[in-house]
């Protein structure tokens, strides 16, 4: 089997772009009518030609999601441990060239955050840092996981890409899943957005899910940042990546996110805008391609949007998020990675879910099921 | 009456607890279904919490809890999870689910057999969830499983008895109860499983995600009873051809 780098090189952006432009309404209808769909069908469903079929897509997506996931919505919260970062990313508040106060939480500060998050009811936690290997390298992460683990049912991580043996170490400490977004699969423009730091190595990032699969991780979250490049093309690559990983690392579970660029202190406007309708189209297309993949929505999105999109295919969402280190216990000191759009408390979100006939799920894992760290 | 490991059940409908919109609707639907054995995912309950919400809604005297190990990928993990469930929920019954494949949740036959052997030695009542594999079922029986739970079709697929031919062989050969698990989407699927002689069925998704879970619970209850009744009555065999005339052997009647 080819590795993903080879696979990606067979589909240059222009080719995908052209294919998208040539999708006909008949092709969309065909993709919609199928029982199982492939990547070509996915391409048809994210194409501009599929826009008039949005309601039909939403109906099918809802039905499939209900069948596979039931009336459940997994809730989680991000826990920002550090905003130190040695990289320059043109779209991020933590970027090295952004003059903001930097902070890395101490044990005591971490435990304060843990206490607040526990009080809110969270059992699934996502630890987040920038990329600063000297301050928040694998030793710091391992220590943090060991510190946090006893207090939560499930610990996930969204930090810099690591080597396979480093992942193995963290999995032994009880790490359950890792989220790593490619940001953009456009090799050429990736360089422009990541001019400095370790992150500018496109291939090292691209192959992170492979290293995770080899390390035996339970779940990997992938995605493209929406706003850097043509979202339809980038989403096609994401779907292709998903399919590749599912076949190769078949014991790993997968999740998809679709972060839309948000304003942050000192930031730039997104190059490519995506409206709400298009995001719904994308969510439904992922669900129609893969009835079992977890689809995750963050508090980047507005209240109004989140209220309505719950029923269309999403299976997990964050709530009450703070994106600055120490944000839960110490409150807001402008160190955020991006601005939160939906500021409602977890309790409110749980209430909203219930009112829509959904069960907020706080716990869907138990450390007892993961024997690797014993 | 159905007996599994010295416990008798009047209802042959087993149910699950996943996918319900609220714990109250779960409780109501399970009550309407008459189910006496309800499987609970260890990963969903808070075993440290005596007042866990889900468990509170299952504390009906009729209901026996059947913890499942869904989420584990190996025999070793399954054994550990079963031990924890026994301690936390006070039952030595376990529905053994080992699916290293998180997409279709296909059970691993090799790990399942080895976990069954280990758990039986530790005194567990083991009900393994497996593919509809007749040989594996015999091997599990030999290993001491108290029942076997072959799938009708993939979990949550609502596709019914896609494994019909193999289920028939399993039922014919089995010395332990056969519980058809997974894939039953409508009451007629459950009735069909009972008609071919399954001892019980397990239904979750079809009840939990129905527009009206309570009525659907009731409908499955009735279907299971009807199917069982038909099986017990001894169904007339279906013949491929008419029996009225026998052109080839007719001459034998003119003796
Ligand atoms: S996106 Fe990540 S690597 Fe880039 S600047 Fe932000 S925190 Fe650092």
PDB file of C-alpha atoms in Angstrom, chain A residues 25-271:
ATOM      1  CA  UNK A  25     -26.563  17.527 -10.574  1.00  0.00           C
ATOM      2  CA  UNK A  26     -27.125  13.982 -11.829  1.00  0.00           C
ATOM      3  CA  UNK A  27     -23.833  12.890 -10.273  1.00  0.00           C
ATOM      4  CA  UNK A  28     -24.862  14.471  -6.938  1.00  0.00           C
ATOM      5  CA  UNK A  29     -28.183  12.656  -7.041  1.00  0.00           C
ATOM      6  CA  UNK A  30     -26.412   9.402  -7.742  1.00  0.00           C
ATOM      7  CA  UNK A  31     -24.092   9.915  -4.766  1.00  0.00           C
ATOM      8  CA  UNK A  32     -27.050  10.740  -2.545  1.00  0.00           C
ATOM      9  CA  UNK A  33     -28.998   7.674  -3.577  1.00  0.00           C
ATOM     10  CA  UNK A  34     -26.205   5.207  -2.865  1.00  0.00           C
ATOM     11  CA  UNK A  35     -26.152   3.048   0.217  1.00  0.00           C
ATOM     12  CA  UNK A  36     -22.389   3.159   0.651  1.00  0.00           C
ATOM     13  CA  UNK A  37     -20.328   6.004  -0.690  1.00  0.00           C
ATOM     14  CA  UNK A  38     -16.754   6.348  -1.850  1.00  0.00           C
ATOM     15  CA  UNK A  39     -14.383   9.286  -2.178  1.00  0.00           C
ATOM     16  CA  UNK A  40     -15.753  10.212  -5.588  1.00  0.00           C
ATOM     17  CA  UNK A  41     -19.199  10.458  -4.068  1.00  0.00           C
ATOM     18  CA  UNK A  42     -17.793  12.617  -1.305  1.00  0.00           C
ATOM     19  CA  UNK A  43     -16.291  14.900  -3.915  1.00  0.00           C
ATOM     20  CA  UNK A  44     -19.680  15.223  -5.597  1.00  0.00           C
ATOM     21  CA  UNK A  45     -21.325  16.024  -2.269  1.00  0.00           C
ATOM     22  CA  UNK A  46     -18.930  18.851  -1.373  1.00  0.00           C
ATOM     23  CA  UNK A  47     -19.045  20.337  -4.869  1.00  0.00           C
ATOM     24  CA  UNK A  48     -20.933  23.540  -5.637  1.00  0.00           C
ATOM     25  CA  UNK A  49     -23.381  21.417  -7.649  1.00  0.00           C
ATOM     26  CA  UNK A  50     -24.562  19.769  -4.425  1.00  0.00           C
ATOM     27  CA  UNK A  51     -25.691  23.020  -2.806  1.00  0.00           C
ATOM     28  CA  UNK A  52     -29.348  22.679  -3.935  1.00  0.00           C
ATOM     29  CA  UNK A  53     -29.475  19.231  -2.350  1.00  0.00           C
ATOM     30  CA  UNK A  54     -28.611  20.408   1.130  1.00  0.00           C
ATOM     31  CA  UNK A  55     -31.906  19.467   2.762  1.00  0.00           C
ATOM     32  CA  UNK A  56     -31.772  15.938   1.367  1.00  0.00           C
ATOM     33  CA  UNK A  57     -28.188  15.580   2.531  1.00  0.00           C
ATOM     34  CA  UNK A  58     -29.120  16.826   5.987  1.00  0.00           C
ATOM     35  CA  UNK A  59     -32.014  14.376   6.266  1.00  0.00           C
ATOM     36  CA  UNK A  60     -29.807  11.447   5.341  1.00  0.00           C
ATOM     37  CA  UNK A  61     -26.988  12.610   7.565  1.00  0.00           C
ATOM     38  CA  UNK A  62     -29.303  12.956  10.531  1.00  0.00           C
ATOM     39  CA  UNK A  63     -30.778   9.539   9.979  1.00  0.00           C
ATOM     40  CA  UNK A  64     -27.387   7.843   9.684  1.00  0.00           C
ATOM     41  CA  UNK A  65     -26.038   9.609  12.746  1.00  0.00           C
ATOM     42  CA  UNK A  66     -29.039   8.631  14.804  1.00  0.00           C
ATOM     43  CA  UNK A  67     -28.699   5.030  13.727  1.00  0.00           C
ATOM     44  CA  UNK A  68     -25.002   4.790  14.545  1.00  0.00           C
ATOM     45  CA  UNK A  69     -24.681   7.095  17.554  1.00  0.00           C
ATOM     46  CA  UNK A  70     -28.216   7.351  18.901  1.00  0.00           C
ATOM     47  CA  UNK A  71     -29.442  10.404  20.744  1.00  0.00           C
ATOM     48  CA  UNK A  72     -26.058  10.988  22.325  1.00  0.00           C
ATOM     49  CA  UNK A  73     -23.709  13.942  22.305  1.00  0.00           C
ATOM     50  CA  UNK A  74     -20.257  13.542  23.776  1.00  0.00           C
ATOM     51  CA  UNK A  75     -19.092  16.602  25.722  1.00  0.00           C
ATOM     52  CA  UNK A  76     -15.480  17.578  26.333  1.00  0.00           C
ATOM     53  CA  UNK A  77     -13.428  20.581  27.332  1.00  0.00           C
ATOM     54  CA  UNK A  78     -10.022  21.786  26.201  1.00  0.00           C
ATOM     55  CA  UNK A  79      -7.439  22.361  28.915  1.00  0.00           C
ATOM     56  CA  UNK A  80      -4.771  24.794  27.739  1.00  0.00           C
ATOM     57  CA  UNK A  81      -1.521  24.078  29.526  1.00  0.00           C
ATOM     58  CA  UNK A  82       0.730  26.537  27.735  1.00  0.00           C
ATOM     59  CA  UNK A  83       0.674  29.243  25.084  1.00  0.00           C
ATOM     60  CA  UNK A  84       4.411  29.196  24.480  1.00  0.00           C
ATOM     61  CA  UNK A  85       5.239  28.546  20.866  1.00  0.00           C
ATOM     62  CA  UNK A  86       8.383  28.534  18.758  1.00  0.00           C
ATOM     63  CA  UNK A  87       6.473  28.508  15.490  1.00  0.00           C
ATOM     64  CA  UNK A  88       5.106  31.204  13.295  1.00  0.00           C
ATOM     65  CA  UNK A  89       1.684  30.361  11.982  1.00  0.00           C
ATOM     66  CA  UNK A  90      -0.029  33.176  10.160  1.00  0.00           C
ATOM     67  CA  UNK A  91      -3.439  32.427  11.637  1.00  0.00           C
ATOM     68  CA  UNK A  92      -2.772  31.730  15.301  1.00  0.00           C
ATOM     69  CA  UNK A  93      -2.718  33.902  18.410  1.00  0.00           C
ATOM     70  CA  UNK A  94       0.099  31.885  19.946  1.00  0.00           C
ATOM     71  CA  UNK A  95       2.435  32.551  17.003  1.00  0.00           C
ATOM     72  CA  UNK A  96       6.012  33.417  18.043  1.00  0.00           C
ATOM     73  CA  UNK A  97       5.847  36.854  16.396  1.00  0.00           C
ATOM     74  CA  UNK A  98       2.719  37.752  18.319  1.00  0.00           C
ATOM     75  CA  UNK A  99       3.749  39.803  21.332  1.00  0.00           C
ATOM     76  CA  UNK A 100       1.571  38.408  24.063  1.00  0.00           C
ATOM     77  CA  UNK A 101       2.406  37.366  27.611  1.00  0.00           C
ATOM     78  CA  UNK A 102       3.427  33.707  27.658  1.00  0.00           C
ATOM     79  CA  UNK A 103       2.479  31.220  30.283  1.00  0.00           C
ATOM     80  CA  UNK A 104       2.977  27.551  31.074  1.00  0.00           C
ATOM     81  CA  UNK A 105       0.967  26.100  33.913  1.00  0.00           C
ATOM     82  CA  UNK A 106       2.686  24.681  36.974  1.00  0.00           C
ATOM     83  CA  UNK A 107       1.428  21.553  38.717  1.00  0.00           C
ATOM     84  CA  UNK A 108      -0.496  23.661  41.168  1.00  0.00           C
ATOM     85  CA  UNK A 109      -2.088  25.712  38.408  1.00  0.00           C
ATOM     86  CA  UNK A 110      -2.984  22.580  36.448  1.00  0.00           C
ATOM     87  CA  UNK A 111      -4.723  21.130  39.469  1.00  0.00           C
ATOM     88  CA  UNK A 112      -6.711  24.334  39.904  1.00  0.00           C
ATOM     89  CA  UNK A 113      -7.983  23.984  36.346  1.00  0.00           C
ATOM     90  CA  UNK A 114      -8.733  20.320  36.947  1.00  0.00           C
ATOM     91  CA  UNK A 115     -10.834  21.213  39.951  1.00  0.00           C
ATOM     92  CA  UNK A 116     -12.934  23.731  38.033  1.00  0.00           C
ATOM     93  CA  UNK A 117     -13.433  21.386  35.075  1.00  0.00           C
ATOM     94  CA  UNK A 118     -14.387  18.518  37.361  1.00  0.00           C
ATOM     95  CA  UNK A 119     -16.885  20.811  39.036  1.00  0.00           C
ATOM     96  CA  UNK A 120     -18.461  21.482  35.646  1.00  0.00           C
ATOM     97  CA  UNK A 121     -18.970  17.747  35.192  1.00  0.00           C
ATOM     98  CA  UNK A 122     -16.360  17.016  32.525  1.00  0.00           C
ATOM     99  CA  UNK A 123     -14.890  13.536  32.304  1.00  0.00           C
ATOM    100  CA  UNK A 124     -13.280  13.911  28.863  1.00  0.00           C
ATOM    101  CA  UNK A 125     -10.462  16.386  28.695  1.00  0.00           C
ATOM    102  CA  UNK A 126      -8.340  17.633  25.786  1.00  0.00           C
ATOM    103  CA  UNK A 127      -4.964  19.022  26.773  1.00  0.00           C
ATOM    104  CA  UNK A 128      -3.596  21.704  24.459  1.00  0.00           C
ATOM    105  CA  UNK A 129      -0.250  23.472  24.141  1.00  0.00           C
ATOM    106  CA  UNK A 130       1.666  25.413  21.540  1.00  0.00           C
ATOM    107  CA  UNK A 131       4.872  23.979  20.157  1.00  0.00           C
ATOM    108  CA  UNK A 132       7.782  24.776  22.449  1.00  0.00           C
ATOM    109  CA  UNK A 133       9.800  21.631  22.857  1.00  0.00           C
ATOM    110  CA  UNK A 134      12.040  23.005  25.574  1.00  0.00           C
ATOM    111  CA  UNK A 135       9.222  24.084  27.889  1.00  0.00           C
ATOM    112  CA  UNK A 136       6.432  21.737  26.882  1.00  0.00           C
ATOM    113  CA  UNK A 137       8.276  18.763  25.441  1.00  0.00           C
ATOM    114  CA  UNK A 138       7.407  15.152  25.942  1.00  0.00           C
ATOM    115  CA  UNK A 139       8.618  15.121  29.575  1.00  0.00           C
ATOM    116  CA  UNK A 140       6.278  17.948  30.490  1.00  0.00           C
ATOM    117  CA  UNK A 141       3.410  16.267  28.640  1.00  0.00           C
ATOM    118  CA  UNK A 142       4.002  12.921  30.271  1.00  0.00           C
ATOM    119  CA  UNK A 143       4.078  14.510  33.671  1.00  0.00           C
ATOM    120  CA  UNK A 144       0.907  16.484  32.940  1.00  0.00           C
ATOM    121  CA  UNK A 145      -0.954  13.377  31.768  1.00  0.00           C
ATOM    122  CA  UNK A 146       0.057  11.460  34.865  1.00  0.00           C
ATOM    123  CA  UNK A 147      -1.138  14.365  36.966  1.00  0.00           C
ATOM    124  CA  UNK A 148      -4.481  14.733  35.209  1.00  0.00           C
ATOM    125  CA  UNK A 149      -5.277  11.113  34.431  1.00  0.00           C
ATOM    126  CA  UNK A 150      -6.626  10.001  37.831  1.00  0.00           C
ATOM    127  CA  UNK A 151      -9.253  12.734  37.718  1.00  0.00           C
ATOM    128  CA  UNK A 152     -10.810  12.075  34.319  1.00  0.00           C
ATOM    129  CA  UNK A 153     -12.188   9.113  32.405  1.00  0.00           C
ATOM    130  CA  UNK A 154     -10.480  10.134  29.185  1.00  0.00           C
ATOM    131  CA  UNK A 155      -7.495  12.309  28.291  1.00  0.00           C
ATOM    132  CA  UNK A 156      -6.873  13.514  24.734  1.00  0.00           C
ATOM    133  CA  UNK A 157      -4.136  15.778  23.452  1.00  0.00           C
ATOM    134  CA  UNK A 158      -3.652  18.464  20.830  1.00  0.00           C
ATOM    135  CA  UNK A 159      -0.019  19.507  20.819  1.00  0.00           C
ATOM    136  CA  UNK A 160       3.005  19.444  18.503  1.00  0.00           C
ATOM    137  CA  UNK A 161       3.578  16.270  16.459  1.00  0.00           C
ATOM    138  CA  UNK A 162       5.836  13.778  18.209  1.00  0.00           C
ATOM    139  CA  UNK A 163       7.906  10.728  17.297  1.00  0.00           C
ATOM    140  CA  UNK A 164       6.442   7.250  17.510  1.00  0.00           C
ATOM    141  CA  UNK A 165       8.355   6.273  20.654  1.00  0.00           C
ATOM    142  CA  UNK A 166       7.271   9.480  22.351  1.00  0.00           C
ATOM    143  CA  UNK A 167       3.649   8.647  21.572  1.00  0.00           C
ATOM    144  CA  UNK A 168       4.176   5.160  22.932  1.00  0.00           C
ATOM    145  CA  UNK A 169       5.429   6.671  26.163  1.00  0.00           C
ATOM    146  CA  UNK A 170       2.403   8.922  26.504  1.00  0.00           C
ATOM    147  CA  UNK A 171      -0.036   6.110  25.659  1.00  0.00           C
ATOM    148  CA  UNK A 172       1.525   4.073  28.456  1.00  0.00           C
ATOM    149  CA  UNK A 173       0.803   7.002  30.767  1.00  0.00           C
ATOM    150  CA  UNK A 174      -2.860   6.789  29.813  1.00  0.00           C
ATOM    151  CA  UNK A 175      -3.226   9.037  26.784  1.00  0.00           C
ATOM    152  CA  UNK A 176      -6.312   7.975  24.839  1.00  0.00           C
ATOM    153  CA  UNK A 177      -6.403  10.076  21.702  1.00  0.00           C
ATOM    154  CA  UNK A 178      -4.485  12.663  19.743  1.00  0.00           C
ATOM    155  CA  UNK A 179      -5.797  15.429  17.525  1.00  0.00           C
ATOM    156  CA  UNK A 180      -3.499  16.681  14.824  1.00  0.00           C
ATOM    157  CA  UNK A 181      -4.769  18.859  12.018  1.00  0.00           C
ATOM    158  CA  UNK A 182      -2.836  19.246   8.824  1.00  0.00           C
ATOM    159  CA  UNK A 183      -4.125  22.856   8.623  1.00  0.00           C
ATOM    160  CA  UNK A 184      -3.864  22.680   4.836  1.00  0.00           C
ATOM    161  CA  UNK A 185      -2.970  19.795   2.526  1.00  0.00           C
ATOM    162  CA  UNK A 186      -1.739  22.246  -0.128  1.00  0.00           C
ATOM    163  CA  UNK A 187       1.963  21.555   0.016  1.00  0.00           C
ATOM    164  CA  UNK A 188       2.896  24.862  -1.586  1.00  0.00           C
ATOM    165  CA  UNK A 189       0.789  27.222   0.490  1.00  0.00           C
ATOM    166  CA  UNK A 190       1.508  25.283   3.671  1.00  0.00           C
ATOM    167  CA  UNK A 191       4.978  26.853   3.524  1.00  0.00           C
ATOM    168  CA  UNK A 192       3.576  30.351   3.357  1.00  0.00           C
ATOM    169  CA  UNK A 193       1.472  29.830   6.453  1.00  0.00           C
ATOM    170  CA  UNK A 194       4.255  28.132   8.400  1.00  0.00           C
ATOM    171  CA  UNK A 195       7.386  30.088   7.556  1.00  0.00           C
ATOM    172  CA  UNK A 196       9.350  29.337  10.714  1.00  0.00           C
ATOM    173  CA  UNK A 197       9.764  26.614  13.268  1.00  0.00           C
ATOM    174  CA  UNK A 198       9.452  22.850  13.324  1.00  0.00           C
ATOM    175  CA  UNK A 199       5.952  23.052  11.991  1.00  0.00           C
ATOM    176  CA  UNK A 200       7.197  24.184   8.588  1.00  0.00           C
ATOM    177  CA  UNK A 201       8.043  20.529   7.859  1.00  0.00           C
ATOM    178  CA  UNK A 202       4.937  19.546   5.888  1.00  0.00           C
ATOM    179  CA  UNK A 203       5.760  15.845   5.653  1.00  0.00           C
ATOM    180  CA  UNK A 204       6.540  15.375   9.321  1.00  0.00           C
ATOM    181  CA  UNK A 205       3.118  16.739  10.144  1.00  0.00           C
ATOM    182  CA  UNK A 206       1.402  14.791   7.375  1.00  0.00           C
ATOM    183  CA  UNK A 207       2.809  11.529   8.667  1.00  0.00           C
ATOM    184  CA  UNK A 208       1.861  12.125  12.297  1.00  0.00           C
ATOM    185  CA  UNK A 209      -1.302   9.964  12.116  1.00  0.00           C
ATOM    186  CA  UNK A 210       0.861   7.138  10.714  1.00  0.00           C
ATOM    187  CA  UNK A 211       3.198   7.379  13.695  1.00  0.00           C
ATOM    188  CA  UNK A 212       0.177   7.412  15.997  1.00  0.00           C
ATOM    189  CA  UNK A 213      -1.351   4.387  14.293  1.00  0.00           C
ATOM    190  CA  UNK A 214       1.921   2.506  14.635  1.00  0.00           C
ATOM    191  CA  UNK A 215       2.132   3.506  18.299  1.00  0.00           C
ATOM    192  CA  UNK A 216      -1.292   1.908  18.847  1.00  0.00           C
ATOM    193  CA  UNK A 217      -3.305   4.980  19.809  1.00  0.00           C
ATOM    194  CA  UNK A 218      -7.027   4.517  20.378  1.00  0.00           C
ATOM    195  CA  UNK A 219      -8.246   7.534  18.469  1.00  0.00           C
ATOM    196  CA  UNK A 220      -6.846  10.083  16.037  1.00  0.00           C
ATOM    197  CA  UNK A 221      -8.546  13.324  15.114  1.00  0.00           C
ATOM    198  CA  UNK A 222      -7.686  14.917  11.787  1.00  0.00           C
ATOM    199  CA  UNK A 223      -8.895  17.941   9.870  1.00  0.00           C
ATOM    200  CA  UNK A 224      -8.042  20.970   7.781  1.00  0.00           C
ATOM    201  CA  UNK A 225      -8.248  24.541   8.973  1.00  0.00           C
ATOM    202  CA  UNK A 226     -10.975  26.208   6.999  1.00  0.00           C
ATOM    203  CA  UNK A 227      -9.970  29.562   5.646  1.00  0.00           C
ATOM    204  CA  UNK A 228      -6.440  28.928   4.432  1.00  0.00           C
ATOM    205  CA  UNK A 229      -7.260  27.349   1.086  1.00  0.00           C
ATOM    206  CA  UNK A 230     -10.222  26.112  -0.942  1.00  0.00           C
ATOM    207  CA  UNK A 231     -12.156  24.202   1.699  1.00  0.00           C
ATOM    208  CA  UNK A 232     -13.661  21.805  -0.822  1.00  0.00           C
ATOM    209  CA  UNK A 233     -10.255  20.663  -1.994  1.00  0.00           C
ATOM    210  CA  UNK A 234      -8.792  20.500   1.506  1.00  0.00           C
ATOM    211  CA  UNK A 235     -11.801  18.526   2.713  1.00  0.00           C
ATOM    212  CA  UNK A 236     -11.389  16.083  -0.132  1.00  0.00           C
ATOM    213  CA  UNK A 237      -7.812  15.524   1.014  1.00  0.00           C
ATOM    214  CA  UNK A 238      -8.991  15.117   4.599  1.00  0.00           C
ATOM    215  CA  UNK A 239     -11.521  12.501   3.516  1.00  0.00           C
ATOM    216  CA  UNK A 240      -8.837  10.767   1.500  1.00  0.00           C
ATOM    217  CA  UNK A 241      -6.566  10.809   4.539  1.00  0.00           C
ATOM    218  CA  UNK A 242      -9.362   9.345   6.657  1.00  0.00           C
ATOM    219  CA  UNK A 243      -9.953   6.499   4.233  1.00  0.00           C
ATOM    220  CA  UNK A 244      -6.250   5.755   3.992  1.00  0.00           C
ATOM    221  CA  UNK A 245      -5.869   5.656   7.773  1.00  0.00           C
ATOM    222  CA  UNK A 246      -8.988   3.560   8.346  1.00  0.00           C
ATOM    223  CA  UNK A 247      -7.653   0.890   6.048  1.00  0.00           C
ATOM    224  CA  UNK A 248      -4.105   0.924   7.294  1.00  0.00           C
ATOM    225  CA  UNK A 249      -4.562   1.376  11.058  1.00  0.00           C
ATOM    226  CA  UNK A 250      -7.854  -0.435  11.341  1.00  0.00           C
ATOM    227  CA  UNK A 251      -7.722  -0.723  15.110  1.00  0.00           C
ATOM    228  CA  UNK A 252      -7.748   3.038  15.547  1.00  0.00           C
ATOM    229  CA  UNK A 253     -10.860   5.155  15.763  1.00  0.00           C
ATOM    230  CA  UNK A 254     -11.090   8.439  13.867  1.00  0.00           C
ATOM    231  CA  UNK A 255     -12.584  11.845  14.423  1.00  0.00           C
ATOM    232  CA  UNK A 256     -12.913  14.819  12.114  1.00  0.00           C
ATOM    233  CA  UNK A 257     -13.008  18.496  13.010  1.00  0.00           C
ATOM    234  CA  UNK A 258     -13.669  21.451  10.773  1.00  0.00           C
ATOM    235  CA  UNK A 259     -12.210  24.476  12.502  1.00  0.00           C
ATOM    236  CA  UNK A 260     -13.173  27.687  10.746  1.00  0.00           C
ATOM    237  CA  UNK A 261     -10.671  30.476  11.233  1.00  0.00           C
ATOM    238  CA  UNK A 262     -11.617  32.797  14.064  1.00  0.00           C
ATOM    239  CA  UNK A 263     -10.344  36.252  14.926  1.00  0.00           C
ATOM    240  CA  UNK A 264      -7.515  36.428  17.460  1.00  0.00           C
ATOM    241  CA  UNK A 265      -5.346  39.186  18.845  1.00  0.00           C
ATOM    242  CA  UNK A 266      -3.243  40.576  15.987  1.00  0.00           C
ATOM    243  CA  UNK A 267      -4.549  38.250  13.325  1.00  0.00           C
ATOM    244  CA  UNK A 268      -5.408  38.364   9.680  1.00  0.00           C
ATOM    245  CA  UNK A 269      -8.647  37.842   7.836  1.00  0.00           C
ATOM    246  CA  UNK A 270      -9.257  34.364   6.403  1.00  0.00           C
ATOM    247  CA  UNK A 271      -8.315  34.116   2.744  1.00  0.00           C
TER     248      UNK A 271
END
